[in-house]
Amino acid sequence: DVKVTQSSRYLVKRTGEKVFLECVQDMDHENMFWYRQDPGLGLRLIYFSYDVKMKEKGDIPEGYSVSREKKERFSLILESASTNQTSMYLCASSLPSGRSGELFFGEGSRLTVL
Amino acid sequence: AQRVTQPEKLLSVFKGAPVELKCNYSYSGSPELFWYVQYSRQRLQLLLRHISRESIKGFTADLNKGETSFHLKKPFAQEEDSAMYYCALGYNFNKFYFGSGTKLNVKP
């Protein structure tokens, strides 16, 4: 089974803190994604990476950055956390394919910014 | 621009009743549509995709290009079907756009 592991299930941070969310997948997938999940808004793509050191902005990249130094690891960084970044963050991975492939999700990281 | 609309935030049905979760999309290219499900305290997972044309856990979904819809249907709902359901549109081979989700509540 594909396993996508997010290092922190719950985090509480203060406004202005730097926050790191880590995600590791064990199936050698090229594609990795960070989404945020908010009630009534569904999942919104923050960043996408299709290879090591390659990244692409999603629909809501403002206030976030990412790092992909190794194929299996994709990190989401909040340089200066704000209260409007309180949310559930989902990491996902997939194989590249001629057609859109299945997304495999982590369990999520619930971030609260005070 | 691509869009996915799920008009119902919450859908409540009784056990054994038919259920239909609506999904409409907007996309200029050839669409790839998916349904993802998230059961309580579990991770989001793929339920079915239009290209497979299969039935999973009794659910089916037919892509209607004329109506730009991909509604999820099940003839007889079960309590274990209670979950959050997301319709998703795949585009540019590797990207996905999700709807806002519908919470299905199946009452005993």
Short mmCIF file of C-alpha atoms in Angstrom, two decimals:
data_model
loop_
_atom_site.label_atom_id
_atom_site.label_comp_id
_atom_site.label_asym_id
_atom_site.label_seq_id
_atom_site.Cartn_x
_atom_site.Cartn_y
_atom_site.Cartn_z
CA ASP A 1 0.00 0.00 0.00
CA VAL A 2 1.08 3.50 -0.74
CA LYS A 3 1.89 5.33 2.41
CA VAL A 4 1.92 9.09 2.69
CA THR A 5 2.99 10.22 6.13
CA GLN A 6 2.62 13.70 7.54
CA SER A 7 4.89 14.22 10.49
CA SER A 8 2.58 16.33 12.64
CA ARG A 9 -1.12 15.62 13.14
CA TYR A 10 -1.78 18.67 15.30
CA LEU A 11 0.19 21.88 15.69
CA VAL A 12 -0.49 25.08 17.58
CA LYS A 13 1.64 28.07 16.63
CA ARG A 14 1.65 31.77 17.33
CA THR A 15 1.24 34.54 14.78
CA GLY A 16 4.55 35.31 13.12
CA GLU A 17 6.16 31.95 13.81
CA LYS A 18 7.79 29.96 11.04
CA VAL A 19 6.05 26.64 10.52
CA PHE A 20 7.29 23.52 8.78
CA LEU A 21 4.94 20.76 7.67
CA GLU A 22 6.67 17.62 6.51
CA CYS A 23 5.37 14.93 4.20
CA VAL A 24 7.03 11.68 3.18
CA GLN A 25 5.83 9.08 0.68
CA ASP A 26 7.26 5.61 0.24
CA MET A 27 6.15 4.66 -3.27
CA ASP A 28 8.64 6.56 -5.39
CA HIS A 29 5.98 8.90 -6.74
CA GLU A 30 7.17 11.80 -8.85
CA ASN A 31 4.26 14.11 -8.05
CA MET A 32 3.56 15.57 -4.65
CA PHE A 33 0.97 18.12 -3.60
CA TRP A 34 -0.02 20.31 -0.69
CA TYR A 35 -3.68 21.17 -0.25
CA ARG A 36 -5.54 22.97 2.43
CA GLN A 37 -8.97 21.72 3.41
CA ASP A 38 -11.54 24.15 4.78
CA PRO A 39 -15.25 23.56 5.43
CA GLY A 40 -17.35 24.83 2.57
CA LEU A 41 -14.30 25.44 0.40
CA GLY A 42 -13.17 21.89 -0.20
CA LEU A 43 -9.55 21.26 -1.09
CA ARG A 44 -7.47 24.05 -2.57
CA LEU A 45 -4.08 23.44 -4.10
CA ILE A 46 -1.24 25.38 -2.52
CA TYR A 47 1.79 23.97 -4.33
CA PHE A 48 2.63 21.08 -6.56
CA SER A 49 5.96 19.39 -7.28
CA TYR A 50 6.56 17.08 -10.24
CA ASP A 51 10.19 16.29 -9.53
CA VAL A 52 13.00 16.96 -7.09
CA LYS A 53 13.66 20.68 -6.80
CA MET A 54 10.76 21.39 -9.17
CA LYS A 55 7.68 23.19 -7.93
CA GLU A 56 4.69 24.95 -9.29
CA LYS A 57 2.24 27.32 -7.63
CA GLY A 58 -1.28 26.19 -7.10
CA ASP A 59 -4.37 28.31 -6.58
CA ILE A 60 -3.47 29.78 -3.18
CA PRO A 61 0.34 29.99 -2.83
CA GLU A 62 0.46 33.34 -1.03
CA GLY A 63 2.08 33.05 2.38
CA TYR A 64 3.50 29.60 1.66
CA SER A 65 6.65 28.13 0.19
CA VAL A 66 7.75 24.55 -0.41
CA SER A 67 10.89 22.49 -0.56
CA ARG A 68 11.58 19.24 -2.32
CA GLU A 69 15.21 18.22 -1.89
CA LYS A 70 14.53 14.49 -2.07
CA LYS A 71 12.00 12.61 -4.11
CA GLU A 72 10.18 11.16 -1.14
CA ARG A 73 9.90 14.34 0.91
CA PHE A 74 7.86 17.49 0.30
CA SER A 75 7.80 20.24 2.89
CA LEU A 76 5.37 23.10 3.25
CA ILE A 77 6.71 26.24 4.91
CA LEU A 78 4.77 29.11 6.40
CA GLU A 79 7.35 31.86 6.70
CA SER A 80 5.28 33.93 9.10
CA ALA A 81 2.13 32.20 10.24
CA SER A 82 -1.09 34.18 10.37
CA THR A 83 -4.45 33.35 11.89
CA ASN A 84 -6.05 32.95 8.46
CA GLN A 85 -3.71 30.02 7.86
CA THR A 86 -5.46 28.01 10.56
CA SER A 87 -6.60 25.00 8.60
CA MET A 88 -6.22 21.31 7.83
CA TYR A 89 -3.29 20.69 5.49
CA LEU A 90 -3.26 17.61 3.30
CA CYS A 91 -0.26 16.19 1.49
CA ALA A 92 -0.75 13.88 -1.47
CA SER A 93 1.32 12.04 -4.04
CA SER A 94 0.71 10.44 -7.40
CA LEU A 95 2.50 8.86 -10.32
CA PRO A 96 2.83 10.90 -13.46
CA SER A 97 0.79 9.48 -16.27
CA GLY A 98 -0.57 10.32 -19.65
CA ARG A 99 -3.82 10.87 -17.83
CA SER A 100 -4.42 12.19 -14.32
CA GLY A 101 -3.53 9.50 -11.84
CA GLU A 102 -4.94 8.63 -8.44
CA LEU A 103 -3.98 10.87 -5.55
CA PHE A 104 -2.81 9.20 -2.34
CA PHE A 105 -3.34 11.37 0.71
CA GLY A 106 -1.75 11.67 4.11
CA GLU A 107 -3.84 11.84 7.27
CA GLY A 108 -3.57 15.60 7.45
CA SER A 109 -1.97 18.17 9.71
CA ARG A 110 -4.34 20.41 11.62
CA LEU A 111 -2.67 23.75 12.22
CA THR A 112 -4.01 26.33 14.63
CA VAL A 113 -2.42 29.78 14.58
CA LEU A 114 -3.14 31.89 17.65
CA ALA B 1 -10.92 28.09 -16.14
CA GLN B 2 -11.72 24.73 -14.66
CA ARG B 3 -14.38 24.53 -11.96
CA VAL B 4 -16.19 21.86 -10.00
CA THR B 5 -19.49 22.57 -8.29
CA GLN B 6 -21.12 20.43 -5.66
CA PRO B 7 -24.35 22.26 -4.86
CA GLU B 8 -25.25 20.38 -1.69
CA LYS B 9 -23.21 20.85 1.46
CA LEU B 10 -25.23 18.26 3.34
CA LEU B 11 -27.40 15.42 2.14
CA SER B 12 -29.41 13.34 4.60
CA VAL B 13 -31.19 10.16 3.58
CA PHE B 14 -32.60 7.14 5.36
CA LYS B 15 -30.97 3.76 5.15
CA GLY B 16 -32.18 1.90 2.07
CA ALA B 17 -33.13 5.06 0.19
CA PRO B 18 -31.49 6.02 -3.10
CA VAL B 19 -28.82 8.67 -2.97
CA GLU B 20 -27.45 11.03 -5.60
CA LEU B 21 -24.61 13.42 -4.94
CA LYS B 22 -24.43 16.07 -7.60
CA CYS B 23 -21.31 17.30 -9.33
CA ASN B 24 -21.07 19.72 -12.24
CA TYR B 25 -17.86 20.78 -13.88
CA SER B 26 -16.54 23.42 -16.22
CA TYR B 27 -13.54 22.59 -18.36
CA SER B 28 -12.67 23.36 -21.95
CA GLY B 29 -10.59 20.24 -22.53
CA SER B 30 -11.31 16.54 -22.23
CA PRO B 31 -12.31 16.06 -18.58
CA GLU B 32 -11.20 13.37 -16.19
CA LEU B 33 -13.56 13.12 -13.26
CA PHE B 34 -13.13 11.42 -9.92
CA TRP B 35 -15.01 10.93 -6.68
CA TYR B 36 -13.01 10.91 -3.45
CA VAL B 37 -14.41 9.95 -0.06
CA GLN B 38 -13.34 10.71 3.48
CA TYR B 39 -14.82 8.56 6.23
CA SER B 40 -14.69 9.77 9.81
CA ARG B 41 -11.12 9.80 11.13
CA GLN B 42 -9.75 8.33 7.90
CA ARG B 43 -7.71 9.83 5.14
CA LEU B 44 -9.18 10.99 1.88
CA GLN B 45 -9.22 8.18 -0.67
CA LEU B 46 -10.30 7.54 -4.22
CA LEU B 47 -13.77 6.07 -4.57
CA LEU B 48 -14.06 5.86 -8.33
CA ARG B 49 -13.01 7.51 -11.57
CA HIS B 50 -15.05 7.96 -14.71
CA ILE B 51 -12.57 6.23 -16.96
CA SER B 52 -12.95 2.97 -15.08
CA ARG B 53 -16.73 2.86 -15.49
CA GLU B 54 -16.93 0.55 -12.49
CA SER B 55 -19.10 0.25 -9.41
CA ILE B 56 -17.37 0.63 -6.06
CA LYS B 57 -19.25 -0.14 -2.83
CA GLY B 58 -22.44 0.02 -4.88
CA PHE B 59 -21.72 3.55 -6.13
CA THR B 60 -21.67 4.48 -9.79
CA ALA B 61 -21.08 7.73 -11.60
CA ASP B 62 -21.64 8.50 -15.26
CA LEU B 63 -19.93 11.31 -17.08
CA ASN B 64 -22.50 13.36 -18.98
CA LYS B 65 -20.60 15.69 -21.25
CA GLY B 66 -23.75 17.34 -22.54
CA GLU B 67 -24.80 18.38 -19.06
CA THR B 68 -21.20 18.63 -17.80
CA SER B 69 -22.11 16.47 -14.83
CA PHE B 70 -20.65 13.52 -12.95
CA HIS B 71 -23.25 12.67 -10.34
CA LEU B 72 -22.58 9.89 -7.83
CA LYS B 73 -25.42 7.45 -7.30
CA LYS B 74 -26.28 4.50 -5.13
CA PRO B 75 -29.65 2.75 -5.23
CA PHE B 76 -29.76 1.75 -1.56
CA ALA B 77 -27.78 3.81 0.94
CA GLN B 78 -26.14 2.15 3.94
CA GLU B 79 -25.17 3.73 7.25
CA GLU B 80 -21.51 3.04 6.51
CA ASP B 81 -21.79 5.31 3.47
CA SER B 82 -21.94 8.32 5.78
CA ALA B 83 -18.87 10.38 4.88
CA MET B 84 -17.63 13.47 3.12
CA TYR B 85 -17.59 13.15 -0.66
CA TYR B 86 -15.54 15.28 -3.02
CA CYS B 87 -15.84 15.47 -6.76
CA ALA B 88 -12.55 16.21 -8.51
CA LEU B 89 -11.51 17.21 -12.01
CA GLY B 90 -8.15 16.11 -13.35
CA TYR B 91 -6.47 18.43 -15.84
CA ASN B 92 -3.07 19.02 -17.42
CA PHE B 93 -2.26 15.37 -16.65
CA ASN B 94 -1.13 15.96 -13.11
CA LYS B 95 -3.38 18.53 -11.48
CA PHE B 96 -6.70 18.21 -9.76
CA TYR B 97 -9.44 20.67 -8.92
CA PHE B 98 -11.77 19.69 -6.10
CA GLY B 99 -15.33 20.66 -5.38
CA SER B 100 -16.37 21.99 -1.98
CA GLY B 101 -17.64 18.61 -0.85
CA THR B 102 -20.95 17.07 0.19
CA LYS B 103 -21.46 15.50 3.57
CA LEU B 104 -23.67 12.44 3.28
CA ASN B 105 -25.55 11.42 6.39
CA VAL B 106 -27.38 8.10 6.22
CA LYS B 107 -29.89 7.77 9.02
CA PRO B 108 -30.91 4.39 10.46
#
